[in-house]
Structures are given as C-alpha cells and as structure tokens.
mmCIF file of C-alpha atoms and ligand atoms in Angstrom:
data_model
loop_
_atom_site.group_PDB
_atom_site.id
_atom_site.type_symbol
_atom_site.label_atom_id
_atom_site.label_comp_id
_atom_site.label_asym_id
_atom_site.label_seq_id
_atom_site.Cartn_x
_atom_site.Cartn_y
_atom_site.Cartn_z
ATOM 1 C CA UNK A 1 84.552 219.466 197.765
ATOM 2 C CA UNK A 2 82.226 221.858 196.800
ATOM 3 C CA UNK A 3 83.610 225.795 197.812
ATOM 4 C CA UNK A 4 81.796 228.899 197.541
ATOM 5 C CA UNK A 5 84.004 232.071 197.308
ATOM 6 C CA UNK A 6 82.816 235.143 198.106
ATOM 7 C CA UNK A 7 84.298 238.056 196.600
ATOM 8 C CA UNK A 8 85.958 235.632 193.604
ATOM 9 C CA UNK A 9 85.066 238.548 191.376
ATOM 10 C CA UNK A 10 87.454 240.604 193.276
ATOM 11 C CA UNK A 11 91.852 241.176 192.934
ATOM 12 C CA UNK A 12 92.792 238.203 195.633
ATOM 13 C CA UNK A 13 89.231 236.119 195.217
ATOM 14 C CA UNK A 14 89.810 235.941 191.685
ATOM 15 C CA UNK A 15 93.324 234.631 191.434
ATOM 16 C CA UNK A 16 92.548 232.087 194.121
ATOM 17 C CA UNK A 17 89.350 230.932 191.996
ATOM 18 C CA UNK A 18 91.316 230.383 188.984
ATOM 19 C CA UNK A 19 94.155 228.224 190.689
ATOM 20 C CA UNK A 20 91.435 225.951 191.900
ATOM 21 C CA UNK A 21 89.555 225.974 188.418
ATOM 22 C CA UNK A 22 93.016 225.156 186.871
ATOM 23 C CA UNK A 23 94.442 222.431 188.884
ATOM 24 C CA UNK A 24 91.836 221.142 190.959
ATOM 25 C CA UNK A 25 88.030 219.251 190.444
ATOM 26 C CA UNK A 26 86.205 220.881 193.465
ATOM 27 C CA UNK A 27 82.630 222.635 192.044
ATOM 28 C CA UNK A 28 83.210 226.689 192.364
ATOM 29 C CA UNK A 29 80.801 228.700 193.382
ATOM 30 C CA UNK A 30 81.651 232.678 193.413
ATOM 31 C CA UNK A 31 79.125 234.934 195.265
ATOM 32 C CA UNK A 32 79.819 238.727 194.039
ATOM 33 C CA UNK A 33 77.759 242.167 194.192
ATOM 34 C CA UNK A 34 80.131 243.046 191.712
ATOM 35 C CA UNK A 35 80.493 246.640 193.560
ATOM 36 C CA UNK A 36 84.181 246.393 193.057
ATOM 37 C CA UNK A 37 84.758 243.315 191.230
ATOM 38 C CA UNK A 38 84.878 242.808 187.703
ATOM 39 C CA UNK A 39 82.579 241.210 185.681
ATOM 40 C CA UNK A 40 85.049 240.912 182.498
ATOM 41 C CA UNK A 41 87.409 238.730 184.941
ATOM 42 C CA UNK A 42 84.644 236.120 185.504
ATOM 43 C CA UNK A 43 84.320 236.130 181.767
ATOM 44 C CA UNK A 44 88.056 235.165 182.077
ATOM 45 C CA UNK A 45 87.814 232.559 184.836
ATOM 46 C CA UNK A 46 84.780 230.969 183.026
ATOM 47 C CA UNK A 47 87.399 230.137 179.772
ATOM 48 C CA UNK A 48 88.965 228.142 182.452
ATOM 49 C CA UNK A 49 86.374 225.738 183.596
ATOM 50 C CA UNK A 50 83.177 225.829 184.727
ATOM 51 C CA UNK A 51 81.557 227.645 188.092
ATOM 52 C CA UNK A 52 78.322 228.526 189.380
ATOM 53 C CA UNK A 53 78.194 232.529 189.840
ATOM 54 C CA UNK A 54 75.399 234.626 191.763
ATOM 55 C CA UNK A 55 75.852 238.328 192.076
ATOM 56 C CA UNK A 56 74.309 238.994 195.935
ATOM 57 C CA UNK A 57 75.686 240.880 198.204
ATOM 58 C CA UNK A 58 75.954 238.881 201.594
ATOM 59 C CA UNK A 59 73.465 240.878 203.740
ATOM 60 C CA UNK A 60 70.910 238.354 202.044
ATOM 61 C CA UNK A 61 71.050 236.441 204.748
ATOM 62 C CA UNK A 62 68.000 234.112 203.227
ATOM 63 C CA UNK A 63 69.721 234.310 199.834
ATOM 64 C CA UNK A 64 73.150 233.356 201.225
ATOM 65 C CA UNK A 65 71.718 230.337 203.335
ATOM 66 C CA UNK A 66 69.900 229.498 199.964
ATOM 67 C CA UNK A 67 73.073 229.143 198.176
ATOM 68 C CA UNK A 68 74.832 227.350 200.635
ATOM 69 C CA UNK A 69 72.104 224.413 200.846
ATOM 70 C CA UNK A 70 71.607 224.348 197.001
ATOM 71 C CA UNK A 71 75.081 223.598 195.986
ATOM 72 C CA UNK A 72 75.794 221.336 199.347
ATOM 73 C CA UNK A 73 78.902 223.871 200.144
ATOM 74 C CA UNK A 74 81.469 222.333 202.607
ATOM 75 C CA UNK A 75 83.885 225.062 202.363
ATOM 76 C CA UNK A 76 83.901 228.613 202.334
ATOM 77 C CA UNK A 77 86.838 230.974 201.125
ATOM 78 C CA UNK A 78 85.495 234.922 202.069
ATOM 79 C CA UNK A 79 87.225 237.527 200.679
ATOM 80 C CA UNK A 80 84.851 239.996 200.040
ATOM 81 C CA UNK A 81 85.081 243.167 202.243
ATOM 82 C CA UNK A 82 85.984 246.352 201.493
ATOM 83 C CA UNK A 83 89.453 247.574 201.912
ATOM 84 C CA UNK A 84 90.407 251.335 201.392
ATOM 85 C CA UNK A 85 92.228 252.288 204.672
ATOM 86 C CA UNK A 86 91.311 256.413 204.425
ATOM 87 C CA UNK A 87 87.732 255.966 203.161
ATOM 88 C CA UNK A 88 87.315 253.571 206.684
ATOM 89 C CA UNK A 89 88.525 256.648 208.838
ATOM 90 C CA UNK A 90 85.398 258.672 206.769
ATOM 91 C CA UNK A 91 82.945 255.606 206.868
ATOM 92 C CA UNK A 92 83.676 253.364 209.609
ATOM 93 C CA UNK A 93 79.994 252.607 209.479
ATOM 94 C CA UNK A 94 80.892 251.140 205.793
ATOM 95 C CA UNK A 95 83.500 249.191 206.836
ATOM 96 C CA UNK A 96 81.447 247.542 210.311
ATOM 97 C CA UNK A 97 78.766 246.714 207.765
ATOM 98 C CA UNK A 98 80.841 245.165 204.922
ATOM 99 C CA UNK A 99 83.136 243.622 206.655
ATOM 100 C CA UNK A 100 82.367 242.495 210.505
ATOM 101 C CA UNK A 101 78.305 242.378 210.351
ATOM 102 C CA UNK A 102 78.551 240.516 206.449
ATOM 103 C CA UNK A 103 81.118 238.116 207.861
ATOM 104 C CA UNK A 104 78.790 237.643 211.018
ATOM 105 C CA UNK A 105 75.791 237.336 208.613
ATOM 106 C CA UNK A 106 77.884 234.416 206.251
ATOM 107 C CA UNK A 107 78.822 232.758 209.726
ATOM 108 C CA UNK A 108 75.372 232.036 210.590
ATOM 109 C CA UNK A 109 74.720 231.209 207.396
ATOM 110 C CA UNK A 110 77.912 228.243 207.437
ATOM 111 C CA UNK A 111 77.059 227.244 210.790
ATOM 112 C CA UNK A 112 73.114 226.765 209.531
ATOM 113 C CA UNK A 113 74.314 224.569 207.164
ATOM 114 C CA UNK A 114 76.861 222.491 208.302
ATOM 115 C CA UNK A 115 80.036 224.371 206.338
ATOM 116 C CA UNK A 116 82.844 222.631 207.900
ATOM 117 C CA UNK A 117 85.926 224.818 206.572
ATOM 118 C CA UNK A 118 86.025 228.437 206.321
ATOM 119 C CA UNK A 119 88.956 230.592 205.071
ATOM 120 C CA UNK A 120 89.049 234.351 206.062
ATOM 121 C CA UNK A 121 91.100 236.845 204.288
ATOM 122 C CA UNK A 122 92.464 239.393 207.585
ATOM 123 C CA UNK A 123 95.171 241.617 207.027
ATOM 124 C CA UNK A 124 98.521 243.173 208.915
ATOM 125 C CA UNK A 125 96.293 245.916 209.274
ATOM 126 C CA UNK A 126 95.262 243.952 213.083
ATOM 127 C CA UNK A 127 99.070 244.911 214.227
ATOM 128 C CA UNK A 128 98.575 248.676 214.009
ATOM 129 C CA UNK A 129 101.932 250.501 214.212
ATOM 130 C CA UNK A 130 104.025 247.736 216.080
ATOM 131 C CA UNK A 131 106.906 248.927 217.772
ATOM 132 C CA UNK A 132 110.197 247.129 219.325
ATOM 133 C CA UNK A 133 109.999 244.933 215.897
ATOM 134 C CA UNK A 134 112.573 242.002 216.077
ATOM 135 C CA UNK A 135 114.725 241.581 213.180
ATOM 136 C CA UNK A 136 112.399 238.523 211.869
ATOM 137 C CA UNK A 137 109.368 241.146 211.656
ATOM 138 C CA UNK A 138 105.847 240.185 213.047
ATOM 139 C CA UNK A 139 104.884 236.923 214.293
ATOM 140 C CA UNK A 140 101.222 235.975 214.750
ATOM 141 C CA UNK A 141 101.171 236.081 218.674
ATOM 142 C CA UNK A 142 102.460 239.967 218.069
ATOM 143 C CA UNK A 143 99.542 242.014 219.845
ATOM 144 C CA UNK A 144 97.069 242.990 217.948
ATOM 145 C CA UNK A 145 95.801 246.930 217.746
ATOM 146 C CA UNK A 146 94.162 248.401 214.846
ATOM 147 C CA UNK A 147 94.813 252.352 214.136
ATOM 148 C CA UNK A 148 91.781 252.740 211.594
ATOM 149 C CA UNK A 149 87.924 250.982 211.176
ATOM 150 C CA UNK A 150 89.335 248.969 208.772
ATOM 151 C CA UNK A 151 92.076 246.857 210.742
ATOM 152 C CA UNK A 152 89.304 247.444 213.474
ATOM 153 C CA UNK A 153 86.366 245.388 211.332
ATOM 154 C CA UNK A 154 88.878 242.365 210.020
ATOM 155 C CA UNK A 155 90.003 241.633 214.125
ATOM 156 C CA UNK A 156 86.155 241.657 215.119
ATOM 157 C CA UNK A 157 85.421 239.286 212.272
ATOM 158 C CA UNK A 158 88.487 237.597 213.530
ATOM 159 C CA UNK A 159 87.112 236.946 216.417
ATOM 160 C CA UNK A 160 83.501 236.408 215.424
ATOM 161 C CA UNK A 161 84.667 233.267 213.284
ATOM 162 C CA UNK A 162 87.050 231.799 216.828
ATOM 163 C CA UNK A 163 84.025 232.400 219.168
ATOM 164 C CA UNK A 164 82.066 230.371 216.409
ATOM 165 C CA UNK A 165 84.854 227.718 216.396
ATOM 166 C CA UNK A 166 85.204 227.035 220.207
ATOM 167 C CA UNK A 167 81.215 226.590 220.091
ATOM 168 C CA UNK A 168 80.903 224.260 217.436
ATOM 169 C CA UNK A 169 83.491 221.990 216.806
ATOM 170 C CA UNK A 170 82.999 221.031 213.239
ATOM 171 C CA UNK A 171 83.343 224.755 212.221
ATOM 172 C CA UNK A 172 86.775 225.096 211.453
ATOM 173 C CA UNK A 173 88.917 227.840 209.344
ATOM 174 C CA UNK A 174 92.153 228.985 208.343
ATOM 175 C CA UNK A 175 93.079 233.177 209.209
ATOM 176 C CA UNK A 176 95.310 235.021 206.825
ATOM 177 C CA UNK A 177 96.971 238.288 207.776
ATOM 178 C CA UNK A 178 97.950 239.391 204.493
ATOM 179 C CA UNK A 179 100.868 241.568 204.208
ATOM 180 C CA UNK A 180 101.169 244.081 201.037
ATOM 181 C CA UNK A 181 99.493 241.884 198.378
ATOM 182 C CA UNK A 182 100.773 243.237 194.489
ATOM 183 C CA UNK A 183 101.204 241.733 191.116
ATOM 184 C CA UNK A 184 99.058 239.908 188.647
ATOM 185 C CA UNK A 185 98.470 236.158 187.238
ATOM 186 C CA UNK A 186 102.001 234.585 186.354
ATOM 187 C CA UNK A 187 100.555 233.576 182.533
ATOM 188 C CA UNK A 188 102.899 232.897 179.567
ATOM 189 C CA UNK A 189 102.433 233.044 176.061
ATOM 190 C CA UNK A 190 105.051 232.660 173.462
ATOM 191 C CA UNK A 191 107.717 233.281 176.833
ATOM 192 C CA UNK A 192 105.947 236.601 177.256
ATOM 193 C CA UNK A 193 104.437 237.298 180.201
ATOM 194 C CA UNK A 194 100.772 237.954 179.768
ATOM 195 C CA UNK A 195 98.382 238.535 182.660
ATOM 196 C CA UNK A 196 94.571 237.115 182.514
ATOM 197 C CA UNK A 197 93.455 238.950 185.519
ATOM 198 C CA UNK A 198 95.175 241.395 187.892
ATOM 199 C CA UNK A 199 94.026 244.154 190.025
ATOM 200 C CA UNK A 200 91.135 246.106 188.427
ATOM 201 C CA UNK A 201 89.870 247.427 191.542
ATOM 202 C CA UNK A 202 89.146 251.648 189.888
ATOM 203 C CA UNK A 203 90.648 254.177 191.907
ATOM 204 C CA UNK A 204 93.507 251.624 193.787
ATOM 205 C CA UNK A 205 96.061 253.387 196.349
ATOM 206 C CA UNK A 206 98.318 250.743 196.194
ATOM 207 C CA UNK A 207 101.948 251.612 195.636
ATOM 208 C CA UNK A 208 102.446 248.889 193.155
ATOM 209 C CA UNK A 209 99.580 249.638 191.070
ATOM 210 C CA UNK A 210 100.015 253.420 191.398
ATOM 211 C CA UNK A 211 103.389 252.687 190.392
ATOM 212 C CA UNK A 212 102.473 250.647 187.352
ATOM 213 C CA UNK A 213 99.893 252.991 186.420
ATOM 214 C CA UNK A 214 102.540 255.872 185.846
ATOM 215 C CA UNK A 215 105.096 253.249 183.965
ATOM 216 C CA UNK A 216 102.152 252.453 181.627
ATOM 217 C CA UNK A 217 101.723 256.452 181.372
ATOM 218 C CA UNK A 218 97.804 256.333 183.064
ATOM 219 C CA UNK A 219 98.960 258.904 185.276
ATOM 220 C CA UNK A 220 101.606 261.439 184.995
ATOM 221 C CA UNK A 221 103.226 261.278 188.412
ATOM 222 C CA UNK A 222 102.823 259.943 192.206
ATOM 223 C CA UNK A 223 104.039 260.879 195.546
ATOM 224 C CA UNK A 224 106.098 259.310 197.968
ATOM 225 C CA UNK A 225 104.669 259.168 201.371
ATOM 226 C CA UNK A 226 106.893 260.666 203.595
ATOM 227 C CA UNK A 227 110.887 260.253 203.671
ATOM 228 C CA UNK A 228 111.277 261.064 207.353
ATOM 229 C CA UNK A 229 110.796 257.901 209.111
ATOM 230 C CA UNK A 230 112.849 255.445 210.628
ATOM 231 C CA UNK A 231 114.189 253.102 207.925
ATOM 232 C CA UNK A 232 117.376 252.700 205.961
ATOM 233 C CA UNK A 233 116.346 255.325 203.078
ATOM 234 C CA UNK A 234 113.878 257.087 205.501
ATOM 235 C CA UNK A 235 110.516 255.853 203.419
ATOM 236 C CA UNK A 236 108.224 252.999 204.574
ATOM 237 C CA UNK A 237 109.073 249.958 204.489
ATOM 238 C CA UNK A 238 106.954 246.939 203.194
ATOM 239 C CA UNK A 239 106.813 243.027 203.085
ATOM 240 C CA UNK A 240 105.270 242.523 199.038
ATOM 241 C CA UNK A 241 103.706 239.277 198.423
ATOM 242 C CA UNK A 242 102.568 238.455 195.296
ATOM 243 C CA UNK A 243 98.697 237.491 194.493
ATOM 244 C CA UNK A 244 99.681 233.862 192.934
ATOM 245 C CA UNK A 245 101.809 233.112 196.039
ATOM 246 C CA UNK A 246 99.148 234.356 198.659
ATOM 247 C CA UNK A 247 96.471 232.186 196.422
ATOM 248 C CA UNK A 248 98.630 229.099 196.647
ATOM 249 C CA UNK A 249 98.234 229.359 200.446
ATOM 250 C CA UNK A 250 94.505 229.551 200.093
ATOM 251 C CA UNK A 251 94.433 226.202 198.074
ATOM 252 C CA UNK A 252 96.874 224.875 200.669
ATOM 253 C CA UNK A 253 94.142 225.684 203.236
ATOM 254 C CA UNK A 254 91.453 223.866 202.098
ATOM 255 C CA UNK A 255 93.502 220.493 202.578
ATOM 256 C CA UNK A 256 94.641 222.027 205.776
ATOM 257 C CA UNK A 257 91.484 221.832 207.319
ATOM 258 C CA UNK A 258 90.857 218.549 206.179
ATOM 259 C CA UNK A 259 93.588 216.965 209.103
ATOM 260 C CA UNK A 260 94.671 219.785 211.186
ATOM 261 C CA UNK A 261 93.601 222.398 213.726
ATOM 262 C CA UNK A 262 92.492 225.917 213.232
ATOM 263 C CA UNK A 263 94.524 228.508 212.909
ATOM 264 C CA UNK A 264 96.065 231.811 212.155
ATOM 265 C CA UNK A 265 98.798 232.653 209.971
ATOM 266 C CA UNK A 266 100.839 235.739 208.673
ATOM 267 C CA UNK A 267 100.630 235.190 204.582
ATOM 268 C CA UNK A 268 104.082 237.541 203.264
ATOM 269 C CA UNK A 269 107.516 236.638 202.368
ATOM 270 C CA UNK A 270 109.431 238.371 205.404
ATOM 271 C CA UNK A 271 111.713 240.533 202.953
ATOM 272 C CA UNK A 272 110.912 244.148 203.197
ATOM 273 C CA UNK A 273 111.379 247.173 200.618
ATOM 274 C CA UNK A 274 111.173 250.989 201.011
ATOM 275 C CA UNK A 275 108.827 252.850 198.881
ATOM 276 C CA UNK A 276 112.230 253.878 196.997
ATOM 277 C CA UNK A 277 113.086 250.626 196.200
ATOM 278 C CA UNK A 278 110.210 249.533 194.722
ATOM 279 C CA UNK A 279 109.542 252.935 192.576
ATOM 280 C CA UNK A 280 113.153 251.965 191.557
ATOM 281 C CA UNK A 281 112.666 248.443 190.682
ATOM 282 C CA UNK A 282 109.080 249.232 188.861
ATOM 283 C CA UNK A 283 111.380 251.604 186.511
ATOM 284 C CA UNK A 284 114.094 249.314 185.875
ATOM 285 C CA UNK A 285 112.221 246.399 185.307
ATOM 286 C CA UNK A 286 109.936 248.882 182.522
ATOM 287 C CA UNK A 287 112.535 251.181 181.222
ATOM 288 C CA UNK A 288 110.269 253.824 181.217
ATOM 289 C CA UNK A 289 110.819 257.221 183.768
ATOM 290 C CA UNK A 290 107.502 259.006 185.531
ATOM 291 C CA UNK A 291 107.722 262.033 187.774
ATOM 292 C CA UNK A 292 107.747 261.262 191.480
ATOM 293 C CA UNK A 293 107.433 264.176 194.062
ATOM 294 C CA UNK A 294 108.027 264.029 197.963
ATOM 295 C CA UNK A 295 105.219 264.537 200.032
ATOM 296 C CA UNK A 296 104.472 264.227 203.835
ATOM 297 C CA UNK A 297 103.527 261.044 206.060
ATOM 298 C CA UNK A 298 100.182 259.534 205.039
ATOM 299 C CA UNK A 299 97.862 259.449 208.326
ATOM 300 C CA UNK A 300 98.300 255.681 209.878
ATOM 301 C CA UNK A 301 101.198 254.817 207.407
ATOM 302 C CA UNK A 302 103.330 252.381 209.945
ATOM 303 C CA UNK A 303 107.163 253.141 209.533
ATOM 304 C CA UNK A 304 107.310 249.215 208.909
ATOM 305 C CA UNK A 305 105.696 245.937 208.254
ATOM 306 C CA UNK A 306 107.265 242.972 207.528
ATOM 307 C CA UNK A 307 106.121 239.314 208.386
ATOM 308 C CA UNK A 308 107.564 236.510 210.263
ATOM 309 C CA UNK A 309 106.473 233.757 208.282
ATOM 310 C CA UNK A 310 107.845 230.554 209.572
ATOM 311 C CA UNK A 311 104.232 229.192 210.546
ATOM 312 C CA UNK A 312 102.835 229.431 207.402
ATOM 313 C CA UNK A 313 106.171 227.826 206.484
ATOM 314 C CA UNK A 314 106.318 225.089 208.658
ATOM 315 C CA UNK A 315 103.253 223.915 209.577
ATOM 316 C CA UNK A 316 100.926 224.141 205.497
ATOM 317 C CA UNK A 317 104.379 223.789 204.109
ATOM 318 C CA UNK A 318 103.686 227.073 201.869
ATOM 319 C CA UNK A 319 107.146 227.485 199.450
ATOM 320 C CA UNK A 320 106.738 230.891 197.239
ATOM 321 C CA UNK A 321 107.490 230.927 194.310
ATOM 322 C CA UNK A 322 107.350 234.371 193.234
ATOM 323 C CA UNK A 323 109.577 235.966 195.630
ATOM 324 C CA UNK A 324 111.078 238.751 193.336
ATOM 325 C CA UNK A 325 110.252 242.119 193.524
ATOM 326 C CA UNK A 326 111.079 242.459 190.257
ATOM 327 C CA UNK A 327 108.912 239.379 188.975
ATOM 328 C CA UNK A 328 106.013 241.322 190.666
ATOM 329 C CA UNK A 329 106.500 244.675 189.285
ATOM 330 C CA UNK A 330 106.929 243.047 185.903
ATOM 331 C CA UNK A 331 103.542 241.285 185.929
ATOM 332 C CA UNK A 332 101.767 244.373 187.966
ATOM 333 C CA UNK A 333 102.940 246.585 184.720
ATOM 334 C CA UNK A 334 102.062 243.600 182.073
ATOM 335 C CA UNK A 335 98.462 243.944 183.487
ATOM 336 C CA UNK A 336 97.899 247.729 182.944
ATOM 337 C CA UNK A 337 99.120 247.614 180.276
ATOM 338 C CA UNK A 338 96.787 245.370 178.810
ATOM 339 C CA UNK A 339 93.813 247.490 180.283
HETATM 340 C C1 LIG B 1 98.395 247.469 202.609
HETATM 341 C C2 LIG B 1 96.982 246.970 202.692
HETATM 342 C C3 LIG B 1 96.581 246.717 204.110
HETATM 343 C C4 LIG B 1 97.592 245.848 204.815
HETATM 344 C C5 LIG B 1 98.976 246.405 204.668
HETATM 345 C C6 LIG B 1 99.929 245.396 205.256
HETATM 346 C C7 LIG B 1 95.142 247.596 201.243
HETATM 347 C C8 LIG B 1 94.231 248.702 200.785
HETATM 348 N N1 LIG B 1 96.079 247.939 202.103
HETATM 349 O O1 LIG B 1 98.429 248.787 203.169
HETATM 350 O O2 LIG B 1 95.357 246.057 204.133
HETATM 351 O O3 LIG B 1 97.298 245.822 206.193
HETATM 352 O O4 LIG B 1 99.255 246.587 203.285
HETATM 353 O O5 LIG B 1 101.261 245.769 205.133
HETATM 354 O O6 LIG B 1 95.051 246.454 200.829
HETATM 355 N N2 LIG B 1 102.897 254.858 199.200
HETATM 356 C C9 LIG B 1 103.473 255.974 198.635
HETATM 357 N N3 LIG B 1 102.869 256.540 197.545
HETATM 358 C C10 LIG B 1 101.718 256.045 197.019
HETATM 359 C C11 LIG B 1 101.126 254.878 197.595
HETATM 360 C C12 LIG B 1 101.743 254.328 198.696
HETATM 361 O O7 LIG B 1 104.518 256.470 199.104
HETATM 362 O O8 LIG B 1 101.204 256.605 196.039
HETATM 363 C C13 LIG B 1 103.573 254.219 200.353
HETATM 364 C C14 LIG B 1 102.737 254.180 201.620
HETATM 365 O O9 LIG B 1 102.862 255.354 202.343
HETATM 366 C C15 LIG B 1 103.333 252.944 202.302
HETATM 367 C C16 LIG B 1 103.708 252.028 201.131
HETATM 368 O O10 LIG B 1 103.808 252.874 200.000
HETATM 369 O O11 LIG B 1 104.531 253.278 202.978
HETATM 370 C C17 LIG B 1 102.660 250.962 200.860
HETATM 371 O O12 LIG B 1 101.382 251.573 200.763
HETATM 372 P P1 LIG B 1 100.106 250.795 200.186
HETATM 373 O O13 LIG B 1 100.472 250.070 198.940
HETATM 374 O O14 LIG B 1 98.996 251.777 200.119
HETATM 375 O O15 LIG B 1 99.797 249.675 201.270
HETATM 376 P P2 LIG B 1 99.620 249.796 202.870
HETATM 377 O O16 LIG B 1 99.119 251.129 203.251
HETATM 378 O O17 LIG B 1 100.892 249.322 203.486
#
C-alpha cells in the first residue's frame, strides 16, 4: 500500500510511522509543517527505513492533491491537528482552521484522488463531561458533547469524513477516540530501556510528561488539579494508554479497512488512575521526589474518563501490550531524560 501520514513528525504520527517502517513494506509518506513536530525525530525514523517527507501544511490544497497523485496514495493516516485544550477556549478560530477546515481540505483532496482508506485521530474530548458513567466507562454510542473548540473541531471533522463516506462508497476510514495517550517508544538496548522518539511537543500540559519533566529535574514542581471531585482520592481520574499500544491499533486499521466496514472506536485500556496515583507511580518507578502543590479545578477538567473498549477489542482484535502504568511512566521518564 502506499500511506501518507500527516502529522508523522508529530508525538502519536511518529510512533505509528515507525511501527510501519519497522515491520511492514508499505511506501511512507509523512506530510509535516513541522510547527510542532520535530525534525530530529524524522532524522530518527529515517535510520529505520526509507520514506518520502514534504513539510506543507495541509491548507495547500493544490500541494496536498499533488502529493497524493504523485506517490499513488491509497491510504491516509491524519493526525495532524492541534491539540492544547485551554489555548482552543482563546483561539477557537485556530483550532476550526487546523483541525475541521484542514481535515475538510485533505478530504477533498482523498476523495479527488481515489484514497480508499482514511484513519482519523478524534479524541474523548467528543464526550464532554459525561455523567451517569457505568462501571465499564464510555462506550462509543455514549452521546457526544464537546465543552471546548477543541473536542468541538475533532466531532465536526468526525462528521465531515461520515458524510463523505455515505456519499462515496469507496471512501472508507477507521475513527479513534483516543483516551489519555502517555509514554514513549518501548526500545531496548543492553535490557535498558531506551526511547528513540517520545513526546517532544515544547510547552506539553500533559500530566505524564509534566510529571516526567519534574522526575528528570526540568522543572521544580507541578500542581495537582483540583482534589475536590468525585473519585476515590478526590483527583481526576484517567484511562492512560500508551503511544506504542494506540499505534498498534493504527497498523491494525489499515488491514481493517481492507475487509470490513467503517467505523468508530474508543482507543484506551478501560483502567483508570487519579492524578495521585500516577504522580505516585512516576516517583516510585524513578526514585527521585519533586514538589507537588494543590491547586483548584482546571476549567473543563471532567471528574472522569475512562473507556469501554470491548469494540476495539472484539471486532480489530487489538491486545495491549503495554498496559502498566508503571511501564509507561518508566519510558515517559527514559525519554526526558535523554532530551
Ligand atoms: C487528554 C487529551 C484530550 C483527551 C483526554 C481524554 C491532550 C492535550 N489532551 O486531556 O485530547 O480528550 O485526554 O481523556 O491531548 N493534571 C494535573 N496537573 C497537571 C496536569 C494535569 O493535576 O500539571 C490533571 C488534569 O487536571 C486531569 C489529568 O491530570 O485530571 C489529566 O490531564 P491531561 O494529561 O492534561 O489530559 P486531559 O486534560 O485529560
């Protein structure tokens, strides 16, 4: 097959490129503006194998087309977007642009030229704050309602890409609803666990990396969230998948879409942790101690998220195998502190 990735530069794009330079013979092509992505990691990724890289950013709609005919690509894999939660409350306009007309614009672009698979990368962020949770967590059919732009712009692309699908019938794609994505490539040498790529993203607000980031001793401190709400410990409460799991399902995908149907899935292991646990776990697994300081509720933070994930399960027979907190603090910390 011949797959273009957009965004391959980027945290989840890049770890999905290199499991299908590594184990499979499709020809890569990565399309980046390298706004957030890094261009050291496609250094890495090109030590691998081979790809074909061009560094546009996918308002080109001329450019884009261009690339599609030129390399013949059947399959798309579209991560890039942009995904900072408070900076899409400031600049929703960003966040419509990036993520819902860009998708739109790459559409048109597949459709032009005959793409016949196309994989999106959505997030939990679609579920808003969901409320009366069973004790299984969130299934896909769980209503969907966005509480910022940027839950907002990944259900209109969401929708842009089924509309496109009931209208032409050789368009088909794969939806993932990521839940808390963390961690870095699973890569051993001499038994020690040594990360190629991992999240470089500058300025991240994840917990894991902020975590990491103080364990390493890049920052001093960090804050907990709010310790108020409704969970066991009173902090929020997450489903944390790591990167090299989530990428698996994106390979899985591809041959997906070969036989079956379109579809949508939940991508997260349905096991959740409190912020406490995880600041816990981070320090045990390091040894090391960093300052952490209550604070109040971030705005939008959901009490909790966690995933039913028996379709992703079932039907692309998806088995983690990186289901260990610990496993993905350990490789989130091995990564900072190699840069
Ligand atoms: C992340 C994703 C979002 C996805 C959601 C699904 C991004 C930018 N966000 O958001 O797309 O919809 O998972 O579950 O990819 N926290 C602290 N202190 C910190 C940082 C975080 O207490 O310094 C807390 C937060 O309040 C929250 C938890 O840790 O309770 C996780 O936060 P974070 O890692 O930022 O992810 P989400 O906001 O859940």
């Amino acid at each position: 097959m011949n797959i273009l990735i957009t965004g391959g530069a980027g945290y989840i794009g890049s770890h999905v490129a290199k499991q299908l330079l590594e184990t499979s013979k499709h020809n890569i092509t990565i399309l980046d503006n390298l706004s957030t992505g890094s261009a050291k990691t496609l250094d890495t990724l090109k030590s691998i194998r081979a790809f074909k890289f061009v560094q546009i950013d996918l308002n080109a709609f001329d450019t884009v087309c261009e690339v599609l005919k030129e390399n013949n690509i059947d399959t798309i894999i579209h991560f890039a977007a942009s995904i900072v939660v408070p900076e899409s409350v400031e600049n929703p306009l960003k966040y419509y642009m990036n993520n819902t007309v860009n998708t739109t614009n790459l559409i048109r672009c597949a459709v032009a030229n005959d793409v016949k698979r196309f994989i999106f990368s959505s997030t939990a962020a679609v579920y808003g704050e969901p409320v009366n949770l069973s004790e299984t967590g969130i299934d896909e059919s769980y209503e969907t309602s966005p509480i910022n732009p940027y839950g907002m712009s990944k259900l209109m692309s969401e929708r842009v890409i089924q509309d496109t699908a009931l209208a032409y019938k050789d368009f088909k794609y794969v939806i993932f609803r990521y839940f808390n994505v963390a961690g870095a490539d699973i890569n051993y040498i001499d038994g020690k666990l040594t990360p190629r790529i991992g999240q470089s993203f500058p300025n991240a607000t994840h917990l894991i990396k902020i975590a990491s980031e103080c364990a390493v001793g890049k920052r001093e401190k960090m804050a907990i969230f709010g310790d108020d709400f409704n969970t066991p410990d009173g902090t929020g409460v997450r489903d944390y998948l790591h990167v090299d799991d989530l990428a698996d399902a994106h390979i899985k995908a591809i041959d997906y879409l070969v036989e079956d149907d379109s579809d949508i899935f939940n991508a997260g292991y349905g096991k959740g942790y409190s912020v406490k646990e995880v600041i816990e776990t981070m320090k045990n697994v390091t040894c090391k101690e960093f300052q952490v300081d209550m604070a109040p509720r971030r705005a939008g933070d959901p009490a909790t998220l966690i995933s039913d994930n028996c379709k992703i399960k079932s039907k692309m027979n998806w088995t983690p195998k990186y289901e260990d907190l610990a496993l993905i603090c350990e490789s989130a910390y091995a990564w900072e502190e190699s840069v």
